mmCIF file of C-alpha atoms in Angstrom:
data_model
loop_
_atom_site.group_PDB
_atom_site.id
_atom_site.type_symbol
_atom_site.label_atom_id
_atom_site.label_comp_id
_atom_site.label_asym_id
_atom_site.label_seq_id
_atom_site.Cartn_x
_atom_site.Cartn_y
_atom_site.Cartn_z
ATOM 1 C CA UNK A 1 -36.624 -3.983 31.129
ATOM 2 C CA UNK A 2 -34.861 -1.865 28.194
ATOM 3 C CA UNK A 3 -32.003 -3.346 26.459
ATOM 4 C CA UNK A 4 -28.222 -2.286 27.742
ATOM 5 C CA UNK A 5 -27.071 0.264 25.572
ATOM 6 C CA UNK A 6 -23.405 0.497 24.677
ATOM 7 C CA UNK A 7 -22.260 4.333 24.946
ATOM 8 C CA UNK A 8 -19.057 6.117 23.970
ATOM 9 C CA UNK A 9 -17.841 9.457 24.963
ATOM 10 C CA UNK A 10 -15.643 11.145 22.140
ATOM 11 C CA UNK A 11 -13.454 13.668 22.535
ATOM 12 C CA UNK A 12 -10.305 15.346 21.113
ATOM 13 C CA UNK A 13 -7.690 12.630 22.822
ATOM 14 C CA UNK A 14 -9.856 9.302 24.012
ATOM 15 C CA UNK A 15 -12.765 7.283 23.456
ATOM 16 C CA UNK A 16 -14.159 6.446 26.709
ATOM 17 C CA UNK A 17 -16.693 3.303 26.538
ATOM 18 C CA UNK A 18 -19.468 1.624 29.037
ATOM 19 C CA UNK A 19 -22.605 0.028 28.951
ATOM 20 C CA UNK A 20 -25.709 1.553 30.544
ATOM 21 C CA UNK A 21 -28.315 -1.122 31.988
ATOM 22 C CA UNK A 22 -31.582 -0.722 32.030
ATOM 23 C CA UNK A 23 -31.523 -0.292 35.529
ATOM 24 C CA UNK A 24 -29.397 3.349 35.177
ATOM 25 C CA UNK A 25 -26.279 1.372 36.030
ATOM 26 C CA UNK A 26 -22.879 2.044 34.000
ATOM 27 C CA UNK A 27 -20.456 -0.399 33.357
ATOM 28 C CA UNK A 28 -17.388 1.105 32.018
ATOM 29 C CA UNK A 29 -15.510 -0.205 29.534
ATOM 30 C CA UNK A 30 -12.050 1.663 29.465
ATOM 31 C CA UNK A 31 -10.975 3.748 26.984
ATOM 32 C CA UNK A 32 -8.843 4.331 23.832
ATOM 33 C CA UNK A 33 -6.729 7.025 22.210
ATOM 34 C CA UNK A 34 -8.766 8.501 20.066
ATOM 35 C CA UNK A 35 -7.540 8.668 16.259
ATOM 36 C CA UNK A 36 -9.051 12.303 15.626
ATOM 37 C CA UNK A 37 -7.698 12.166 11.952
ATOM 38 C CA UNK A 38 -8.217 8.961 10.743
ATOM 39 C CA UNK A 39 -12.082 7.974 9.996
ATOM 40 C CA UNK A 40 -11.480 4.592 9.000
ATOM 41 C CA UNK A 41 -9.415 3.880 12.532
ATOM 42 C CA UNK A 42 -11.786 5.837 14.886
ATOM 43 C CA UNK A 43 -14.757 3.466 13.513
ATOM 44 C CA UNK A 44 -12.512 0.195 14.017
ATOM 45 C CA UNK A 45 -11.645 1.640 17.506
ATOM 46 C CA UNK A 46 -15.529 1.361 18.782
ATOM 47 C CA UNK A 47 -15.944 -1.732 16.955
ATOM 48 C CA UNK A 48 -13.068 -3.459 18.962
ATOM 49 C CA UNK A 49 -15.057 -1.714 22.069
ATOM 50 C CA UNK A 50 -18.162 -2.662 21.153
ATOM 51 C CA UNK A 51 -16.888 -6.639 20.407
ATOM 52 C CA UNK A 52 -15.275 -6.345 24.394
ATOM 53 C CA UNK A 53 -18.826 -5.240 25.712
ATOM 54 C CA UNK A 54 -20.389 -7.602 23.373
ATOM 55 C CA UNK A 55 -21.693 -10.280 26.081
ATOM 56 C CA UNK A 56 -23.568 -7.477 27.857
ATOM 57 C CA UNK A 57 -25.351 -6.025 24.754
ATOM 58 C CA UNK A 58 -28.289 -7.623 22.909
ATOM 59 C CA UNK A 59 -27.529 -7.997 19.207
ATOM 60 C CA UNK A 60 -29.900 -4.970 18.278
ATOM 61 C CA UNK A 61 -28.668 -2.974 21.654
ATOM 62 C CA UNK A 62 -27.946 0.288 20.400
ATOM 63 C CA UNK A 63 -25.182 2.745 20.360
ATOM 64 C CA UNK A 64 -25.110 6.431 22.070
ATOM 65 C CA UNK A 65 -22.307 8.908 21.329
ATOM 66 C CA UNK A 66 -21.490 12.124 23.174
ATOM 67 C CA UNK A 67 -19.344 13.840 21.413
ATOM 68 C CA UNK A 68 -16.864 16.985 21.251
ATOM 69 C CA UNK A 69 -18.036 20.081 19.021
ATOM 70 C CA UNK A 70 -20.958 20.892 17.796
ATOM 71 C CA UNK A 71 -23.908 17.847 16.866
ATOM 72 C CA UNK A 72 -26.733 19.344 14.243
ATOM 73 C CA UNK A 73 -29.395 16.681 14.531
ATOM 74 C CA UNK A 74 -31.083 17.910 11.224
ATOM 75 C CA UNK A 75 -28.004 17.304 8.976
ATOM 76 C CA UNK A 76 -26.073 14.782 10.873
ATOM 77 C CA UNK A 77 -22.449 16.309 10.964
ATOM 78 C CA UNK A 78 -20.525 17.746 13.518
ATOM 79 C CA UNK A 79 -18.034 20.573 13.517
ATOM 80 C CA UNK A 80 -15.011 19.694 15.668
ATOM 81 C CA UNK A 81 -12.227 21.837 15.349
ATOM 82 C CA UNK A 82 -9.838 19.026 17.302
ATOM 83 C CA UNK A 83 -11.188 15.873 15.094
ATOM 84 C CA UNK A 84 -10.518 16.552 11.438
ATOM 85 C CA UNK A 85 -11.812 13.041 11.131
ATOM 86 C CA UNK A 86 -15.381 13.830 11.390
ATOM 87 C CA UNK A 87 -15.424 16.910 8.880
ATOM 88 C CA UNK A 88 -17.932 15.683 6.026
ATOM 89 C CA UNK A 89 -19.249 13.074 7.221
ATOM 90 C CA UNK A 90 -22.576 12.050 8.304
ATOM 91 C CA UNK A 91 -21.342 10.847 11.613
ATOM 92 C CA UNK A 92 -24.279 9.003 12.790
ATOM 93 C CA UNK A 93 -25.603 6.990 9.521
ATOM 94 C CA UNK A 94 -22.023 6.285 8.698
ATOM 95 C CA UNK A 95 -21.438 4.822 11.948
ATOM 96 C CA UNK A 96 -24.862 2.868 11.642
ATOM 97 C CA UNK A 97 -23.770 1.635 8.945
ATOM 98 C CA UNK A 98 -20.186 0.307 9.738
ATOM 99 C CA UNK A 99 -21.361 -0.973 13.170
ATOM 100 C CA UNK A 100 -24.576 -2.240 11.879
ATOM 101 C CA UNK A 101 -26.543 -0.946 14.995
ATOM 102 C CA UNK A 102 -29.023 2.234 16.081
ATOM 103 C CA UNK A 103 -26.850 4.780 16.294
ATOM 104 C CA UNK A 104 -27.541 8.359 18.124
ATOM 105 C CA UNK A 105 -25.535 11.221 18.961
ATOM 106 C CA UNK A 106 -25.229 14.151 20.643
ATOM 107 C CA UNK A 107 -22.928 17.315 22.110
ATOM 108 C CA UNK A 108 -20.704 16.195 25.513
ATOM 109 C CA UNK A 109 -21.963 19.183 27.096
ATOM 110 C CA UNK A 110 -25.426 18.280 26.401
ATOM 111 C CA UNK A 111 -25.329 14.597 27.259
ATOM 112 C CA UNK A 112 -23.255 15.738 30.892
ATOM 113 C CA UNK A 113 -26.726 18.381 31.394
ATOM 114 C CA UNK A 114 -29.457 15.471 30.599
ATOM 115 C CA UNK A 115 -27.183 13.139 33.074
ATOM 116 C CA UNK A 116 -27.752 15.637 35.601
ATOM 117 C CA UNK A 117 -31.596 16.302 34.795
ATOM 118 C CA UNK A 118 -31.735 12.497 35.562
ATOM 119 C CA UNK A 119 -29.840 12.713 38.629
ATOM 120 C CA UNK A 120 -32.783 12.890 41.080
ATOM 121 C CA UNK A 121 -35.949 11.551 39.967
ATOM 122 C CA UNK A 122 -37.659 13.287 42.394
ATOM 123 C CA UNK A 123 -36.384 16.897 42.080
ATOM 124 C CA UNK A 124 -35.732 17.081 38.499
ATOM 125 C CA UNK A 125 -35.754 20.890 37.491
ATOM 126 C CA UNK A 126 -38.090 21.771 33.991
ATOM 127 C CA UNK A 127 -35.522 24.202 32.727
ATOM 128 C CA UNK A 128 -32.082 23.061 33.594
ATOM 129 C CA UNK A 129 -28.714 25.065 32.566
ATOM 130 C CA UNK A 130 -25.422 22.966 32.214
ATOM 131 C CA UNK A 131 -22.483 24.982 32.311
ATOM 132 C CA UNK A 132 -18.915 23.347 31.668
ATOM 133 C CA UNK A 133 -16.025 25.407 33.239
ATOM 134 C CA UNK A 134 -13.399 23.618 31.416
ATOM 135 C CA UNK A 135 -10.065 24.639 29.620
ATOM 136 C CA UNK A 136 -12.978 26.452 27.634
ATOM 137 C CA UNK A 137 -15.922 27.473 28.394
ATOM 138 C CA UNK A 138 -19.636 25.525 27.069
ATOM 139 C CA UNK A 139 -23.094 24.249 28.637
ATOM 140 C CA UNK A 140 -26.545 22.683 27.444
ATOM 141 C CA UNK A 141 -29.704 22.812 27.948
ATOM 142 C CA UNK A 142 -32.336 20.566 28.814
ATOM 143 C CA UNK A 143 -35.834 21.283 29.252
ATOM 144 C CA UNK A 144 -38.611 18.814 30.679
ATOM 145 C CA UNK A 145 -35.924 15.933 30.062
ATOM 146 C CA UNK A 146 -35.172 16.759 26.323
ATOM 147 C CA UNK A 147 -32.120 18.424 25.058
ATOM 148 C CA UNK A 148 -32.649 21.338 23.273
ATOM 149 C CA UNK A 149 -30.133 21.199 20.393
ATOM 150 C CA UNK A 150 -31.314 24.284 18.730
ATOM 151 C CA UNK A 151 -30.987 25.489 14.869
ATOM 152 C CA UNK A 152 -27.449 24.217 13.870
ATOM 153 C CA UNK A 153 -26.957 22.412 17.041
ATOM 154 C CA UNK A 154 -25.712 25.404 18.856
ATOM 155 C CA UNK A 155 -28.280 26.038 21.825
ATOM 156 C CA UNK A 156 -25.718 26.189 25.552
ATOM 157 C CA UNK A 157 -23.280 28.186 23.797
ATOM 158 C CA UNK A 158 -22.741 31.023 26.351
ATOM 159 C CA UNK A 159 -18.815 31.328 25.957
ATOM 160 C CA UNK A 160 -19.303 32.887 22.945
ATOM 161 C CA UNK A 161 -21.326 35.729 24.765
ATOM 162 C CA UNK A 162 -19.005 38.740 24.878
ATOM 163 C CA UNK A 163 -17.894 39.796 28.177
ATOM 164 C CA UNK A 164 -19.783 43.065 29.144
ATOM 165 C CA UNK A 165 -17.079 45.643 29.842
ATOM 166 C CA UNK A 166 -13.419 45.970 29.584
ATOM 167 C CA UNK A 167 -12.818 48.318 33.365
ATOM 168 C CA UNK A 168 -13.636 47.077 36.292
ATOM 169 C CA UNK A 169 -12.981 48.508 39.826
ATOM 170 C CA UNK A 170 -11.161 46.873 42.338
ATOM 171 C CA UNK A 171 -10.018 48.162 45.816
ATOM 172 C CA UNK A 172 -9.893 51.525 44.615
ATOM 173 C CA UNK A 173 -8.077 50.563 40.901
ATOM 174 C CA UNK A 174 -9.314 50.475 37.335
ATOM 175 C CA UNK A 175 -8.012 47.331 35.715
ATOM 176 C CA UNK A 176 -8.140 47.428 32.333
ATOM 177 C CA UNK A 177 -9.285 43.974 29.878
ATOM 178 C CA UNK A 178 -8.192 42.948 26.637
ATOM 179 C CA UNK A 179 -10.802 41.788 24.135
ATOM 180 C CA UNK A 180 -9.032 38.849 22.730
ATOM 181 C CA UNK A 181 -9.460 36.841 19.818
ATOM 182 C CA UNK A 182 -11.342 33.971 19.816
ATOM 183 C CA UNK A 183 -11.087 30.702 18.348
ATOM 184 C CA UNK A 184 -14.511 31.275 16.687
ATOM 185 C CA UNK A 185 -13.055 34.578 14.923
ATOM 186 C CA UNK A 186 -15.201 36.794 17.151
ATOM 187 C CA UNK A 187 -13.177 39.387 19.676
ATOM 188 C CA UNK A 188 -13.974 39.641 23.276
ATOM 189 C CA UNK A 189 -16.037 36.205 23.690
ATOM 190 C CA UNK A 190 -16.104 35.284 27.609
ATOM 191 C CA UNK A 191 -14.256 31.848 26.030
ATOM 192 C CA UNK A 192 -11.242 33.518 26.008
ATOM 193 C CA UNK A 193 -11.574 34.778 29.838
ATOM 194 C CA UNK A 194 -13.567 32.055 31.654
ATOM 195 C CA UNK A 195 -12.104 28.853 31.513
ATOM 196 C CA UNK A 196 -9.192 27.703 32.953
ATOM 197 C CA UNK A 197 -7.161 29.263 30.397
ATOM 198 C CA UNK A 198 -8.815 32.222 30.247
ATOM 199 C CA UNK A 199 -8.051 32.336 33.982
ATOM 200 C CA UNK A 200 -4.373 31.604 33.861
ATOM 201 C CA UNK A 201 -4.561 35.015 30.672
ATOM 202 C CA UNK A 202 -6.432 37.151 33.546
ATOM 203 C CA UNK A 203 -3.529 36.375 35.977
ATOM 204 C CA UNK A 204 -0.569 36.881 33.529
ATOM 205 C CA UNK A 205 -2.448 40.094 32.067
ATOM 206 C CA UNK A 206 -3.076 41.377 35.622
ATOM 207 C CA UNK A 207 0.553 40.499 37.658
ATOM 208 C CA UNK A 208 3.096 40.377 34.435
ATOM 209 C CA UNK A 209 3.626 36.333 35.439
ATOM 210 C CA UNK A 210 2.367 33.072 34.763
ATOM 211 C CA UNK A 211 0.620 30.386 36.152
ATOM 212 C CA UNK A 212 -1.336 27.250 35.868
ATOM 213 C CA UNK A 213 -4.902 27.434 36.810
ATOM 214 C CA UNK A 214 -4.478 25.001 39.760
ATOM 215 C CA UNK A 215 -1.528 27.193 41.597
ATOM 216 C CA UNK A 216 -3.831 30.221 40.957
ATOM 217 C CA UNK A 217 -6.762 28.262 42.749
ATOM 218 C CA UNK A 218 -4.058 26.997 45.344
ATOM 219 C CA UNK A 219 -3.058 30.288 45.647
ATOM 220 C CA UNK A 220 -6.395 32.066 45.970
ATOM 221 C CA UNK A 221 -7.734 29.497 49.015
ATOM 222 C CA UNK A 222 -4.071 30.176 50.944
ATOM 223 C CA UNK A 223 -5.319 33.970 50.806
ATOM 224 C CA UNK A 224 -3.301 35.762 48.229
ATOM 225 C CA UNK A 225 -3.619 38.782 47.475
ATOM 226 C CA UNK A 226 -2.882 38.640 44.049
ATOM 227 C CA UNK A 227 -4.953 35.643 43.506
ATOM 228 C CA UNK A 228 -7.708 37.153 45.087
ATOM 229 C CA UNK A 229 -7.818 39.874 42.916
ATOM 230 C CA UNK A 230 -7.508 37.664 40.037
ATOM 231 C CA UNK A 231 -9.974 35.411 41.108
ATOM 232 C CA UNK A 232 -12.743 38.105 42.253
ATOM 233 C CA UNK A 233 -12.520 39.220 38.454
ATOM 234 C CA UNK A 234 -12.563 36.173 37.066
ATOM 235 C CA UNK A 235 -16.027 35.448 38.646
ATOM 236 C CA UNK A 236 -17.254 39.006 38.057
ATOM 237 C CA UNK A 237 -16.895 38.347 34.342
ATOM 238 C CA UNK A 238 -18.521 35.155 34.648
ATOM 239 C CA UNK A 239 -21.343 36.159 36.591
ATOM 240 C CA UNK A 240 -21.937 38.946 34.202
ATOM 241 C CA UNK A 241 -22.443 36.826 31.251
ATOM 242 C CA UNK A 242 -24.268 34.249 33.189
ATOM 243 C CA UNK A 243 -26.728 36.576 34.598
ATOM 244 C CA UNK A 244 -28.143 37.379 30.943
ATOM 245 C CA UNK A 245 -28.442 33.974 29.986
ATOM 246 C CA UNK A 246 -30.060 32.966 33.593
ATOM 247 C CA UNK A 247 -32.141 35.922 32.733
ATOM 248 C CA UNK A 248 -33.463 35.242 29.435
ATOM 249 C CA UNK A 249 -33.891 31.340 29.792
ATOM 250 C CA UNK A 250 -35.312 31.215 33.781
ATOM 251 C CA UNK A 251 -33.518 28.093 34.600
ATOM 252 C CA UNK A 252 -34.702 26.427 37.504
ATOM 253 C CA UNK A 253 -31.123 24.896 38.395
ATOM 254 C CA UNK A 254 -27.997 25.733 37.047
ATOM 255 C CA UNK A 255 -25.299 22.106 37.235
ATOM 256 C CA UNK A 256 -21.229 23.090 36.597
ATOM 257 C CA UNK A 257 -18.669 20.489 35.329
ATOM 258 C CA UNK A 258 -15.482 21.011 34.483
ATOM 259 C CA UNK A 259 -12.026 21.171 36.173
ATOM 260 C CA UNK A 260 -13.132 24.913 37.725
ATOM 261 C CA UNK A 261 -16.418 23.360 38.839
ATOM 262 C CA UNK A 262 -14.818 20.670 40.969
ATOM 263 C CA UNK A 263 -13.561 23.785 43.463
ATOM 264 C CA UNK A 264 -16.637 23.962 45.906
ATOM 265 C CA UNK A 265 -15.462 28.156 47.039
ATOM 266 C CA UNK A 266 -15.342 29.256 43.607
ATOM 267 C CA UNK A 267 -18.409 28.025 42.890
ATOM 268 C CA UNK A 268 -19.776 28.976 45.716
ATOM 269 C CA UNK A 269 -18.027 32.777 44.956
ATOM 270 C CA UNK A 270 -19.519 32.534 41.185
ATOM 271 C CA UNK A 271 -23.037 31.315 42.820
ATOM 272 C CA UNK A 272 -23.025 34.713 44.984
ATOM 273 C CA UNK A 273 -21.937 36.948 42.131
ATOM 274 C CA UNK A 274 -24.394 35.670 39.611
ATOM 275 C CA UNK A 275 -27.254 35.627 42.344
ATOM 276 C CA UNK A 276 -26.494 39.628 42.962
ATOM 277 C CA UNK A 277 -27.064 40.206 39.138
ATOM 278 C CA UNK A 278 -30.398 38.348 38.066
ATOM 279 C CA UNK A 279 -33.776 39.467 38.096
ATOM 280 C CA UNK A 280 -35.495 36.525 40.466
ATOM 281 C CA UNK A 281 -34.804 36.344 43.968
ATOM 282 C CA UNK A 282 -32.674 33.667 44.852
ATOM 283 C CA UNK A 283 -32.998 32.491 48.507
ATOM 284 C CA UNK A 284 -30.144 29.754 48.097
ATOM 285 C CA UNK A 285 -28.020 28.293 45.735
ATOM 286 C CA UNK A 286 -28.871 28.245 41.686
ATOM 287 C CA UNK A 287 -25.529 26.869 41.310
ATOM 288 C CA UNK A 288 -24.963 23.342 42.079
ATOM 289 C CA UNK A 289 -21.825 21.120 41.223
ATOM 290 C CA UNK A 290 -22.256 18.155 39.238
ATOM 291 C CA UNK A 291 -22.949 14.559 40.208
ATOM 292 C CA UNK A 292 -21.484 13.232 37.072
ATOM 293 C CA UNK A 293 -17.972 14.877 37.360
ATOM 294 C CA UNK A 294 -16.539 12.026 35.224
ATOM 295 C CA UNK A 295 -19.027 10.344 33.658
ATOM 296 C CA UNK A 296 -21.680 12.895 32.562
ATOM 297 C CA UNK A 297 -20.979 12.540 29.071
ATOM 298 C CA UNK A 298 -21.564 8.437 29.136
ATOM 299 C CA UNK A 299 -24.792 8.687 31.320
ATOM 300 C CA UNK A 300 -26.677 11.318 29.364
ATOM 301 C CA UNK A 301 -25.374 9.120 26.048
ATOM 302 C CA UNK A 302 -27.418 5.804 27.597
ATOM 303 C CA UNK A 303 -30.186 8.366 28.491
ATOM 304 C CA UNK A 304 -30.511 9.764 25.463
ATOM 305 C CA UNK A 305 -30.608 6.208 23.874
ATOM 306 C CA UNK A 306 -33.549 4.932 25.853
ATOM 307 C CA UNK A 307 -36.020 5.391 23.262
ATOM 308 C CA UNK A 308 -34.327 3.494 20.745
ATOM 309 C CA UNK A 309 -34.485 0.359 23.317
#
């Protein structure tokens, strides 16, 4: 049987921690703030993890990281606008080093997608699409059980397509679409407009108000017809991006995490929109919600580690 592996999820406010068997059982481990500016504390943080787990490990078990931002394999680092901490360092060696284990990492969004390629041993897809509906907007990509991590680490990027058009008709209106800045630099990316927040910027650009993303979804289900109108953009502009990446890569699933994602009718609604728009007849769902809500990020890390055991 493969050694345990002890696996850590890293993002912007905690460390998350559990050990995956050999079996493809988790055993989590809690979690930590995360000290996103301080190097020295973040490694001491998984080293006090790693000593708690340390009667389930092996003494050469090794250590998976998913991690916020964007992982390039080739030269180690990993741009995280939210964790200063990691900027010029060679996350993974570094943390070999200090911890004086195997050490592997890779993108949250990509570990949550191999998770879910894993799911079901017996109906796991070739090309599979994750896409995280989030505050923002990401996914990954996994293809015959490998991540693809692309040139720079950047492969599932698909927020940072630009939405396709700016006027859309509804019930007889022409709403009109800003093309807002994006945190990358670029104008217009579907970032800005698909996540939750870009939802709750559709509603208060729309109706002149605000509201959270969860009273908009409350509102939507109880038959508004403000939220409707909201929401049936929203998943136009979604669908529309979607469709050219479902178009170009041919995935043979497509798995959704991410706060939007745990609503079963609006992904149900974005499954219907993006069906109408691709080239390949679809005769049910290509959409499916996640299995890993939670935990996608620590399974896919102990996945991804099972060649080092």
């Amino acid at each position: 049987m493969n050694k345990a592996v002890m696996c850590f999820d890293v993002g912007g406010s905690f460390i998350k921690s559990a050990v995956y068997h050999g079996d493809n059982s988790l055993t989590e481990m809690g979690k930590v703030p995360m000290p996103a500016e301080d190097w020295p504390a973040f490694c001491q943080a998984l080293q006090q993890l790693l000593n708690a787990a340390a009667p389930q490990l092996a003494d050469d078990s090794p250590v998976a990281v998913s991690a916020a931002g964007v992982v390039d394999p080739r030269t180690d680092t990993i741009l995280a606008g939210n964790i200063p901490a990691f900027r010029g360092r060679t996350v993974a060696r570094e943390l070999s080093v200090f911890l004086q284990r195997q050490v592997v990492i890779a993108n949250d969004a990509d570990c949550f997608t191999l998770a879910e390629a894993s799911a079901d041993a017996g109906d796991s897809p070739s090309i599979l699409l994750g896409i995280i509906l989030g505050s923002g907007v990401g996914g990954g990509l996994v293809i015959n059980q490998q991540i693809i991590s692309g040139a720079g680490g950047l492969t599932g990027e698909w927020g940072h397509g630009p939405i396709t058009r700016t006027e859309f008709d509804y019930q007889g209106q022409t709403l009109h679409l800003p093309r807002l800045r994006c945190g990358c630099g670029q104008y217009g990316c579907l970032d800005t407009l698909g996540g939750a927040r870009g939802l709750e910027r559709l509603y208060l650009h729309l109706l002149g108000r605000s509201a959270d993303s969860r009273t908009i979804i409350e509102q939507w289900q109880n038959h508004s017809a403000d939220a409707l109108k909201v929401v049936t953009l929203w998943s136009q502009l979604v669908s529309e991006v979607l469709a050219v990446v479902v178009n170009t890569l041919g995935p043979d699933r497509i798995v959704a995490g991410g706060g939007l994602a745990s609503v079963p009718e609006l992904m149900s609604l974005l499954d219907e929109e993006l069906r109408s728009r691709i080239l390949r007849p679809c005769h049910g769902p290509l959409i499916t919600r996640a299995r890993y809500q939670q935990q996608g990020g620590l399974v896919g890390a102990g996945r991804l580690a099972r060649g080092l055991t």
